[in-house]
CSV table of N, CA and C in Angstrom, one decimal:
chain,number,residue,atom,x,y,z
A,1,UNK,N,62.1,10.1,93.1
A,1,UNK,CA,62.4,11.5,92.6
A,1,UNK,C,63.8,11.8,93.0
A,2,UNK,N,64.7,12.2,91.9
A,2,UNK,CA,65.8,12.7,92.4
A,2,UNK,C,66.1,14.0,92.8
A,3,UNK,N,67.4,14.3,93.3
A,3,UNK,CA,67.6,15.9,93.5
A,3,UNK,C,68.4,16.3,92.9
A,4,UNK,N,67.4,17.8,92.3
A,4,UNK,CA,68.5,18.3,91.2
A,4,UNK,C,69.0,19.4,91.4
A,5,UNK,N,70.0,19.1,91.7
A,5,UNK,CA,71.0,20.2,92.1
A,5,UNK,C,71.3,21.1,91.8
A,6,UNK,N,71.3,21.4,90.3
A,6,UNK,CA,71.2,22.9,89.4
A,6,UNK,C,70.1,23.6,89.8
A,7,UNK,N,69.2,22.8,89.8
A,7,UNK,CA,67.5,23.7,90.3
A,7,UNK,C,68.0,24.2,91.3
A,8,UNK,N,68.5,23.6,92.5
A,8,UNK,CA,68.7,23.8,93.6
A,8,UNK,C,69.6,25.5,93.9
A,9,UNK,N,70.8,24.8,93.0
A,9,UNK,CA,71.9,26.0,93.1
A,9,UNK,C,71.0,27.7,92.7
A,10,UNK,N,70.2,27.1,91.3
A,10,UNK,CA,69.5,28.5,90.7
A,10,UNK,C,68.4,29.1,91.3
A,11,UNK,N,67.9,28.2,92.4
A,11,UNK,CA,67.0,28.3,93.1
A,11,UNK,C,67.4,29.3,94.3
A,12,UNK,N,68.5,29.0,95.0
A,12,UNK,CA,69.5,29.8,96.2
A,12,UNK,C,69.7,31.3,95.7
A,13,UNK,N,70.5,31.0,94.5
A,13,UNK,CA,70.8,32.2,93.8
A,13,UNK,C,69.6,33.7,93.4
A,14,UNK,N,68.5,33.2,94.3
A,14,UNK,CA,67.0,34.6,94.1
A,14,UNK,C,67.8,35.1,95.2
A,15,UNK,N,68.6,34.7,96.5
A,15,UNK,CA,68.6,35.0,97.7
A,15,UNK,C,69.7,36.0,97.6
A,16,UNK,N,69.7,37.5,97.2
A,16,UNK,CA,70.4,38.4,97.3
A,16,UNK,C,71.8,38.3,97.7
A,17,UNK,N,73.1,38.6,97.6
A,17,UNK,CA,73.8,38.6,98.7
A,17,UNK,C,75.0,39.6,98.4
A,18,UNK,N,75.8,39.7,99.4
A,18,UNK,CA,76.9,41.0,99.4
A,18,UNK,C,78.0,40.2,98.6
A,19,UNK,N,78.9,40.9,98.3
A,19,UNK,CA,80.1,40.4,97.7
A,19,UNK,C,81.6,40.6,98.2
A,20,UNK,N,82.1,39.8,98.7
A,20,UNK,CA,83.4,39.8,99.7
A,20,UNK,C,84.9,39.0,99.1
A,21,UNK,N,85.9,39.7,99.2
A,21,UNK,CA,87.1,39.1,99.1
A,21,UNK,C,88.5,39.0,100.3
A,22,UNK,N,88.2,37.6,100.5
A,22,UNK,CA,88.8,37.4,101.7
A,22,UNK,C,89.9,37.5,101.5
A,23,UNK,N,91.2,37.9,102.2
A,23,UNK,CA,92.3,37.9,102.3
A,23,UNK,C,93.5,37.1,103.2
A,24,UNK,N,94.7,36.6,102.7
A,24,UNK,CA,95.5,36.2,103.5
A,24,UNK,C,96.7,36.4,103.4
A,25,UNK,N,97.9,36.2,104.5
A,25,UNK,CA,99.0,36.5,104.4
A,25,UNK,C,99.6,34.6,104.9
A,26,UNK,N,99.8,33.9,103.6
A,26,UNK,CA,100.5,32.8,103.6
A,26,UNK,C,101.8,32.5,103.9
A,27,UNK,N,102.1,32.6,104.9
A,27,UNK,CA,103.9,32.2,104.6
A,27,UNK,C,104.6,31.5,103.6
A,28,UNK,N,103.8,30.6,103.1
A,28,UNK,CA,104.9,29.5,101.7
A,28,UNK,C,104.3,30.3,100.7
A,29,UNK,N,103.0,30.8,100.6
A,29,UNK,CA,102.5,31.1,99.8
A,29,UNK,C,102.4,32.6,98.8
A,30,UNK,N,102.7,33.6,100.1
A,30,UNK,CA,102.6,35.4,100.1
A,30,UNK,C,101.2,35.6,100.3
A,31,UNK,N,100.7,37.1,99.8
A,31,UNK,CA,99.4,37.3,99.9
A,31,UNK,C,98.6,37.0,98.7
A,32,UNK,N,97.1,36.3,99.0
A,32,UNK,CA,96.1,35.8,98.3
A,32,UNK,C,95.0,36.7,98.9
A,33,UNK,N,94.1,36.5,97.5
A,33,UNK,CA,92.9,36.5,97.5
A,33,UNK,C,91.8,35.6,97.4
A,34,UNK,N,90.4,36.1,98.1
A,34,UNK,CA,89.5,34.9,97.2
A,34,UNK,C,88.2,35.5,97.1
A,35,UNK,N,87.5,35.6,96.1
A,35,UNK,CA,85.9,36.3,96.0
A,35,UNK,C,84.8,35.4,96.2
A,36,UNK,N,84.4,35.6,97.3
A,36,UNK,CA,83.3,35.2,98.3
A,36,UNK,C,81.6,35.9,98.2
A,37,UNK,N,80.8,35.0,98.4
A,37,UNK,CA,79.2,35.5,98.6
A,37,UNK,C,78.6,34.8,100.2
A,38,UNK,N,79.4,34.4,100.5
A,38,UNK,CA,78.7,33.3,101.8
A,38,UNK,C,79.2,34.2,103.0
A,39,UNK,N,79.1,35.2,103.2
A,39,UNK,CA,79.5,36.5,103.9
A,39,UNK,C,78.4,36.3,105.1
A,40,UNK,N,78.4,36.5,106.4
A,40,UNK,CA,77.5,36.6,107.8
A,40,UNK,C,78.0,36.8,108.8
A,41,UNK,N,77.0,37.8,109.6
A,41,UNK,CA,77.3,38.0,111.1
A,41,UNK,C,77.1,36.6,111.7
A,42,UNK,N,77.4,36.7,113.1
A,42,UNK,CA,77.2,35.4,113.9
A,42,UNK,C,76.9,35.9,115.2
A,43,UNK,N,77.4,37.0,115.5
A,43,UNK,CA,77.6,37.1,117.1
A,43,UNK,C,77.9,38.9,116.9
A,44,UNK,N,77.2,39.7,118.3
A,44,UNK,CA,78.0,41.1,119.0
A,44,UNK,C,78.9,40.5,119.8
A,45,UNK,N,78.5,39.3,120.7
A,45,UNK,CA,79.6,38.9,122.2
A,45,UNK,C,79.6,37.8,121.5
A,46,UNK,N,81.0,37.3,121.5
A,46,UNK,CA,82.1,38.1,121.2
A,46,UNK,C,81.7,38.0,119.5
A,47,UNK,N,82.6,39.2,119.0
A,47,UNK,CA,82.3,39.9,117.9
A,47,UNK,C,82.5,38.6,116.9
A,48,UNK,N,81.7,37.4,116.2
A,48,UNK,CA,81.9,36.6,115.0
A,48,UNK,C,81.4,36.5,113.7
A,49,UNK,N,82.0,36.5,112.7
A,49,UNK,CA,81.5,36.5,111.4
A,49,UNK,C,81.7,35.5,111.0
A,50,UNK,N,80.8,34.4,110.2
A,50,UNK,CA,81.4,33.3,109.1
A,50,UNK,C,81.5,33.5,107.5
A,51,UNK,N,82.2,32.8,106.9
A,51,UNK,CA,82.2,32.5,106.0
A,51,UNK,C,82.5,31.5,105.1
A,52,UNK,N,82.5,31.0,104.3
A,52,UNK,CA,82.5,29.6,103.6
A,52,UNK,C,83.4,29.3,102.5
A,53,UNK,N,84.2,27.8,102.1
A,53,UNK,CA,85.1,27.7,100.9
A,53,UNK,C,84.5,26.3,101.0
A,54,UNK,N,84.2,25.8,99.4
A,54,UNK,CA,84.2,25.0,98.7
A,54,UNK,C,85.7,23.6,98.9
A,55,UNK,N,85.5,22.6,99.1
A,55,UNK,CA,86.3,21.4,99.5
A,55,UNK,C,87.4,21.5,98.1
A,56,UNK,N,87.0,21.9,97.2
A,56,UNK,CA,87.4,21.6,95.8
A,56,UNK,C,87.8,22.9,95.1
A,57,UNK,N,88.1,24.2,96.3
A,57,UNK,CA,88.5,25.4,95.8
A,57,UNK,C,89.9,25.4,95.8
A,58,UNK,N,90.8,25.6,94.8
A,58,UNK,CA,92.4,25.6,94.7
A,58,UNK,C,92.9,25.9,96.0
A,59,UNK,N,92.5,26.9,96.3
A,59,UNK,CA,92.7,27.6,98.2
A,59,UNK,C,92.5,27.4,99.0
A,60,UNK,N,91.8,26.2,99.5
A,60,UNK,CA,91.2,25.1,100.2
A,60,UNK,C,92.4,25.0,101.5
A,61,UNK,N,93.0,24.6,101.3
A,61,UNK,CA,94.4,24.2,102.3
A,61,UNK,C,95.1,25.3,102.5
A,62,UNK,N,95.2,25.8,102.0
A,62,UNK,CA,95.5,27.4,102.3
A,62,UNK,C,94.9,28.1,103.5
A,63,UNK,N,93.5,27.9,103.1
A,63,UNK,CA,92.5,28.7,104.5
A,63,UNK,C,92.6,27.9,105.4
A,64,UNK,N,92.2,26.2,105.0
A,64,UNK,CA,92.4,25.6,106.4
A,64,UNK,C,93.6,25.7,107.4
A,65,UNK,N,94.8,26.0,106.8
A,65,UNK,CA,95.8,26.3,107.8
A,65,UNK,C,96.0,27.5,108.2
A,66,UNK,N,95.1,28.7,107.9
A,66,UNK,CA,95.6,30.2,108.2
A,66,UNK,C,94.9,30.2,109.8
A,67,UNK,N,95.5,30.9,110.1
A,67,UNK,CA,95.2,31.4,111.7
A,67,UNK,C,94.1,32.7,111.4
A,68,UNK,N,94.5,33.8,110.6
A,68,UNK,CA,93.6,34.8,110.8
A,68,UNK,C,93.9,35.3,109.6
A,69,UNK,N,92.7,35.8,108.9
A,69,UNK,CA,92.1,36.4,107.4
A,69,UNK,C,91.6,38.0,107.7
A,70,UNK,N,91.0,38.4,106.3
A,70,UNK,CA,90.7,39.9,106.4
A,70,UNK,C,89.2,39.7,105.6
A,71,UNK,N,88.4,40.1,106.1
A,71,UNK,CA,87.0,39.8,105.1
A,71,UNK,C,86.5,41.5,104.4
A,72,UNK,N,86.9,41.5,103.5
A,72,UNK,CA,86.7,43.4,102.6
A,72,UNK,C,85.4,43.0,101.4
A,73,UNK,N,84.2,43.7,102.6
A,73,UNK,CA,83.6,43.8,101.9
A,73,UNK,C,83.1,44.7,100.7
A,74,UNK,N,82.9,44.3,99.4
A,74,UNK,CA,82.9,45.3,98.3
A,74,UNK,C,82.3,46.3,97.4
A,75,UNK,N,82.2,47.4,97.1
A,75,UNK,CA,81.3,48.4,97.0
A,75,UNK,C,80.7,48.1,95.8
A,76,UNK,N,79.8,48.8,95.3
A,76,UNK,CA,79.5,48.5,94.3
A,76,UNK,C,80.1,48.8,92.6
A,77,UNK,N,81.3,49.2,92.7
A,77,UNK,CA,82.1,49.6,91.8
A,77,UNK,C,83.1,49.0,91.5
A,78,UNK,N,83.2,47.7,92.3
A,78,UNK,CA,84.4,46.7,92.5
A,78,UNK,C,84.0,45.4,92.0
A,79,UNK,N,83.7,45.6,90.8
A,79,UNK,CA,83.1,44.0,90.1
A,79,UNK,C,83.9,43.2,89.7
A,80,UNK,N,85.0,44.3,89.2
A,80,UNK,CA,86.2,43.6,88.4
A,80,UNK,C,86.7,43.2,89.3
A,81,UNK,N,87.2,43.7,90.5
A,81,UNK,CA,88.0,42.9,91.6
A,81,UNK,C,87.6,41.3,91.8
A,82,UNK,N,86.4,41.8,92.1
A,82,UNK,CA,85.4,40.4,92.1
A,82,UNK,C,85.4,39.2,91.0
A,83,UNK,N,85.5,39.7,90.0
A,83,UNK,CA,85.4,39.0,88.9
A,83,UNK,C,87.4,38.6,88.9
A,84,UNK,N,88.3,38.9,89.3
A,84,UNK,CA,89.3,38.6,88.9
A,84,UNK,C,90.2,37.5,90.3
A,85,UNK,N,89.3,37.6,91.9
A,85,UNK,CA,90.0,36.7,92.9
A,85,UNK,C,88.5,35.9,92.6
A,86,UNK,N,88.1,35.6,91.6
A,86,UNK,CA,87.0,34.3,91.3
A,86,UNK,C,87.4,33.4,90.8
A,87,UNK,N,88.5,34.0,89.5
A,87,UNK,CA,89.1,32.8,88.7
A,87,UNK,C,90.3,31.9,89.5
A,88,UNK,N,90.1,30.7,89.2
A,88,UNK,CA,90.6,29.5,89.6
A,88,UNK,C,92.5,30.0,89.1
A,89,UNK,N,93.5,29.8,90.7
A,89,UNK,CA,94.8,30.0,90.3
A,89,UNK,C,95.2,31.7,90.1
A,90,UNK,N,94.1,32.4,90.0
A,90,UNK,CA,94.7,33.8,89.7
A,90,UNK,C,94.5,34.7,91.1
A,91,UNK,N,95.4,34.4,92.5
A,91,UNK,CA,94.8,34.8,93.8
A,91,UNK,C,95.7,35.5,94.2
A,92,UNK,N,97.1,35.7,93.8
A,92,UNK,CA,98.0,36.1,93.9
A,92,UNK,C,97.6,38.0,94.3
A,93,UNK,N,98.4,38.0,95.3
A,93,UNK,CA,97.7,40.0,95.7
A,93,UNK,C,99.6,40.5,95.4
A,94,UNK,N,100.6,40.1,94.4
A,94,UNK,CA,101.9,40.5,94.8
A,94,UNK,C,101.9,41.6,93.8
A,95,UNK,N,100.7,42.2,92.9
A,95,UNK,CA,100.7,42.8,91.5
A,95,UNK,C,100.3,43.9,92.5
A,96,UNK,N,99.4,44.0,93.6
A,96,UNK,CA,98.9,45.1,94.5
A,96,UNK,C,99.6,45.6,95.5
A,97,UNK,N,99.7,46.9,95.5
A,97,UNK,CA,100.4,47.7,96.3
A,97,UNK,C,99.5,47.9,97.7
A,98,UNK,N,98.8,47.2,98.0
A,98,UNK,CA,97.6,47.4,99.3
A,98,UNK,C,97.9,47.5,100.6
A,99,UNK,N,97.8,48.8,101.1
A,99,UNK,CA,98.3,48.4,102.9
A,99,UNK,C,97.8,47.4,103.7
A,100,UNK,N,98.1,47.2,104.5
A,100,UNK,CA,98.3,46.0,105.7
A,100,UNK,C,97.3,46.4,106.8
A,101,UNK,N,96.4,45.5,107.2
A,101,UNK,CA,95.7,45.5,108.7
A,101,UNK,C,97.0,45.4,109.5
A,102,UNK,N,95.9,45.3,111.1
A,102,UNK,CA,96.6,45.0,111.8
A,102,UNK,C,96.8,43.4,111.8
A,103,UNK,N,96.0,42.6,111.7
A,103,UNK,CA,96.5,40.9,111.6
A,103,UNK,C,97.7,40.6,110.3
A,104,UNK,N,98.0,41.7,109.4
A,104,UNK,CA,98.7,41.3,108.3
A,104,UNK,C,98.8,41.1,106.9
A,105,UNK,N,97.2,41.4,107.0
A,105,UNK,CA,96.7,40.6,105.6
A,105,UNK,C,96.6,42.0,105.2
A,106,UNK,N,96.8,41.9,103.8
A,106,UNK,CA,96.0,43.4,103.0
A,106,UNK,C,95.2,43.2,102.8
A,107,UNK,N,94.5,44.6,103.0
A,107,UNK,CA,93.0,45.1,102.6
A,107,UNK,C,92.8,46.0,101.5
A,108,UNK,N,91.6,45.7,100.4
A,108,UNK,CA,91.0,46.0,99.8
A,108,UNK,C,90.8,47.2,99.6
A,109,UNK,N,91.5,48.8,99.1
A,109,UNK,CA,91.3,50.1,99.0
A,109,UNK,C,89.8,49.8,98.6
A,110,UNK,N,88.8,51.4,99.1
A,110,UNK,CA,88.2,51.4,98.9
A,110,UNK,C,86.7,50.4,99.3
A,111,UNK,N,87.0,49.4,100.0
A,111,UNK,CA,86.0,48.4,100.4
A,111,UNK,C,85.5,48.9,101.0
A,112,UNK,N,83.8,48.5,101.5
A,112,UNK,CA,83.3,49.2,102.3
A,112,UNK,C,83.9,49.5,103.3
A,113,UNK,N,84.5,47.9,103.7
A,113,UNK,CA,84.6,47.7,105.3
A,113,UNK,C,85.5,46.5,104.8
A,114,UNK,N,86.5,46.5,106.0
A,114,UNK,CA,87.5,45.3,106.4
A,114,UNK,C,87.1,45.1,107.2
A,115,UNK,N,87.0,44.1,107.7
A,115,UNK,CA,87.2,42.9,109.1
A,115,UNK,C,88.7,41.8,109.4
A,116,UNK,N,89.2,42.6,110.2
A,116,UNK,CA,90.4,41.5,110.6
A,116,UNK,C,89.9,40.1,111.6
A,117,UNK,N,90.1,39.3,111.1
A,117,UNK,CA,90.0,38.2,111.6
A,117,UNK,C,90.7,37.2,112.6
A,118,UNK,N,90.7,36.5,113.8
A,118,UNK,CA,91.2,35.5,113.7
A,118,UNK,C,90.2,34.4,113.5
A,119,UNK,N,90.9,33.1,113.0
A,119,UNK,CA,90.1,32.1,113.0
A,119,UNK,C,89.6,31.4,114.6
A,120,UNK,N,88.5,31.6,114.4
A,120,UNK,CA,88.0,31.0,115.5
A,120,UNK,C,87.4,29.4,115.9
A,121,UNK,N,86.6,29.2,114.8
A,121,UNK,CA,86.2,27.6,114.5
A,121,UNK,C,86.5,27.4,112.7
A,122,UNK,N,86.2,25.7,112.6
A,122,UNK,CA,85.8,25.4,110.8
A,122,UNK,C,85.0,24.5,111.3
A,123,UNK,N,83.6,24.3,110.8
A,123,UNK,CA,82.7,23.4,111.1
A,123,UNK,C,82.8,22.9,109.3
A,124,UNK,N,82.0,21.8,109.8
A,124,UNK,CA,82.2,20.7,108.4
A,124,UNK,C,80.5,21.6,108.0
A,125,UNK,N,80.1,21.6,106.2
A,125,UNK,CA,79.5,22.0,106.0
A,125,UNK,C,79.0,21.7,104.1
A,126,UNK,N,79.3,20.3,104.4
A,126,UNK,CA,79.0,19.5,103.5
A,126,UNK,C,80.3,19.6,102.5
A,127,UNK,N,80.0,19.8,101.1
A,127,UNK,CA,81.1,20.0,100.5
A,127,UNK,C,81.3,21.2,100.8
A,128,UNK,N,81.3,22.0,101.8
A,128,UNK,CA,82.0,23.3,102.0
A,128,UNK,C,82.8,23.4,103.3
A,129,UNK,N,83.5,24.2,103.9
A,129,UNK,CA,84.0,24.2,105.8
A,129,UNK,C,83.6,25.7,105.6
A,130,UNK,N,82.7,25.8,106.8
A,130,UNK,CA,82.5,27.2,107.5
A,130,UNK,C,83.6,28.0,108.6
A,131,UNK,N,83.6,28.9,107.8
A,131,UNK,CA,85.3,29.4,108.7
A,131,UNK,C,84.5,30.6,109.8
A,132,UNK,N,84.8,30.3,110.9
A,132,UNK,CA,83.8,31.2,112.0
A,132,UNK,C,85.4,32.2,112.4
A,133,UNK,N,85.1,33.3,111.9
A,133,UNK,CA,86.2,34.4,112.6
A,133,UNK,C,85.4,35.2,113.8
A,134,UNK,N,86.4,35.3,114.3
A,134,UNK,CA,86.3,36.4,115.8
A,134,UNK,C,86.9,37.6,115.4
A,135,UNK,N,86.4,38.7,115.1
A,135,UNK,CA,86.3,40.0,114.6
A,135,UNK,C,87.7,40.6,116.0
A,136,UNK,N,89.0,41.0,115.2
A,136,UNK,CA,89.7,41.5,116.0
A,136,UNK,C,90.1,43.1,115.9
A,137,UNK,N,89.4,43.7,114.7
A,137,UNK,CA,89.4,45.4,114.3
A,137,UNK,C,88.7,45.5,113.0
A,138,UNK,N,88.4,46.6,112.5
A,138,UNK,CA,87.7,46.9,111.8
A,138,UNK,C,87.9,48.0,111.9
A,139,UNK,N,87.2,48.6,110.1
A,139,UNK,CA,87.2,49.7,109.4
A,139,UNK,C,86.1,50.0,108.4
A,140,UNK,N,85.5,51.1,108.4
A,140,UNK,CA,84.3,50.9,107.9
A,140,UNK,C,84.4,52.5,106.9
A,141,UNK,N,83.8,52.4,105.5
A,141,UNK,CA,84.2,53.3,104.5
A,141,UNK,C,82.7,54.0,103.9
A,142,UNK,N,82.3,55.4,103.6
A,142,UNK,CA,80.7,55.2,103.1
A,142,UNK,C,80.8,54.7,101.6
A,143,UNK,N,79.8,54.7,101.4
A,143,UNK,CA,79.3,53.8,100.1
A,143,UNK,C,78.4,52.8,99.8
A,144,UNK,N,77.9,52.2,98.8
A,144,UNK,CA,76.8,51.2,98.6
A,144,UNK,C,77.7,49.6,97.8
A,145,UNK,N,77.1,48.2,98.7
A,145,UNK,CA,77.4,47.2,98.3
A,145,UNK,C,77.3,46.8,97.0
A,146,UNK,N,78.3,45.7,96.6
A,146,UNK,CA,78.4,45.0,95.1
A,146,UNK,C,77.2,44.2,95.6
A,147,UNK,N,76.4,43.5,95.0
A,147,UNK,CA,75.0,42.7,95.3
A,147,UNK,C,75.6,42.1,94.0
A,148,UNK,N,75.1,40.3,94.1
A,148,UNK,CA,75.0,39.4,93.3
A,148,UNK,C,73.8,38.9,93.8
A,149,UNK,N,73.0,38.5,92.8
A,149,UNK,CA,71.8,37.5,92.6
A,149,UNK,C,71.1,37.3,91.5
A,150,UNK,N,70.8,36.2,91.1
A,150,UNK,CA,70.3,35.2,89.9
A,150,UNK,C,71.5,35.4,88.9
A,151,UNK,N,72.6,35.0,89.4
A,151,UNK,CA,73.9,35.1,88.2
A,151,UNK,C,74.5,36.3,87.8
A,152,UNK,N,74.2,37.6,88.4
A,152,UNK,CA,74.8,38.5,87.4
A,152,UNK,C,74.8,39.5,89.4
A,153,UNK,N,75.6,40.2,88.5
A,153,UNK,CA,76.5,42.1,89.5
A,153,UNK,C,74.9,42.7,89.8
A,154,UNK,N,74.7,43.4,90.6
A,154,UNK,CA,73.5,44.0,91.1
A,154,UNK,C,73.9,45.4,91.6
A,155,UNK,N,73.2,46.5,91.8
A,155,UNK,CA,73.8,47.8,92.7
A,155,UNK,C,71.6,48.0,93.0
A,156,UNK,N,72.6,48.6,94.3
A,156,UNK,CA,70.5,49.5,95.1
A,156,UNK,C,70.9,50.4,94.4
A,157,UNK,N,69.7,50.8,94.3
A,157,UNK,CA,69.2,52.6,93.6
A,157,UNK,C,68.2,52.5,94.6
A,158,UNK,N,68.2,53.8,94.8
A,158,UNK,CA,67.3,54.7,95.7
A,158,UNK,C,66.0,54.8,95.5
């Protein structure tokens, strides 16, 4: 019996999740973006969050050499954002006028929440590297999350 991977992938995809776009401030590069679902706490002592990039994502070497990122999680009225640091090559943040954390990176108006990052570990993670940040500040906004699951934008209703 083989394994089939699409089942697999469609099969993950019941499993709700938030929608995030990571941030960086590249020196060769300027500031990028990237729209993320692999979003997680890790730790209160000390404060860790992970999250994940694909071996074969254009941005790949980019994250692997950043020191520290901004993880802006998305509200539920931010699909287009979402849908636009998704596409392949279009990561560029120089069209946005977005203020600055303190690590550097811009953040996301309007996001629930930023998380400044430094990088803390990359564990190998199949075809993916898990990027473990150590939460260096934060900012937290009211509002309700962008939700993805089984392929399509999601919002809670009450």
């Amino acid at each position: 019996m083989s394994f089939d991977q699409k089942a697999f992938r469609n099969s993950l995809g019941n499993f709700a999740t938030g929608v995030a776009i990571i941030t960086v401030n590249c020196k060769n590069k300027g500031d990028l973006g990237l729209t993320i679902n692999s979003f997680s706490s890790v730790s209160l002592d000390p404060p860790l969050v992970l999250w994940s990039i694909n071996r074969n994502s254009d941005l790949f070497e980019t994250f692997i050499e950043t020191e520290s990122f901004t993880v802006n999680i998305l509200n539920e009225d931010q699909h287009e954002l979402s849908n636009q640091f998704s596409k392949k090559d279009e990561h560029s943040l120089d069209n946005y006028d977005w203020a600055r954390t303190k690590n550097g990176c811009k953040f996301v108006p309007d996001s629930l929440v930023h998380f400044d990052c430094d990088t803390f570990e990359k564990l190998d993670g199949g075809d993916h590297i898990i990027f473990v940040g150590k939460v260096t500040d934060f900012e937290t906004r009211p509002g309700k999350p962008l939700l993805f699951s089984q392929g399509k934008y999601r919002k809670i209703t009450d």
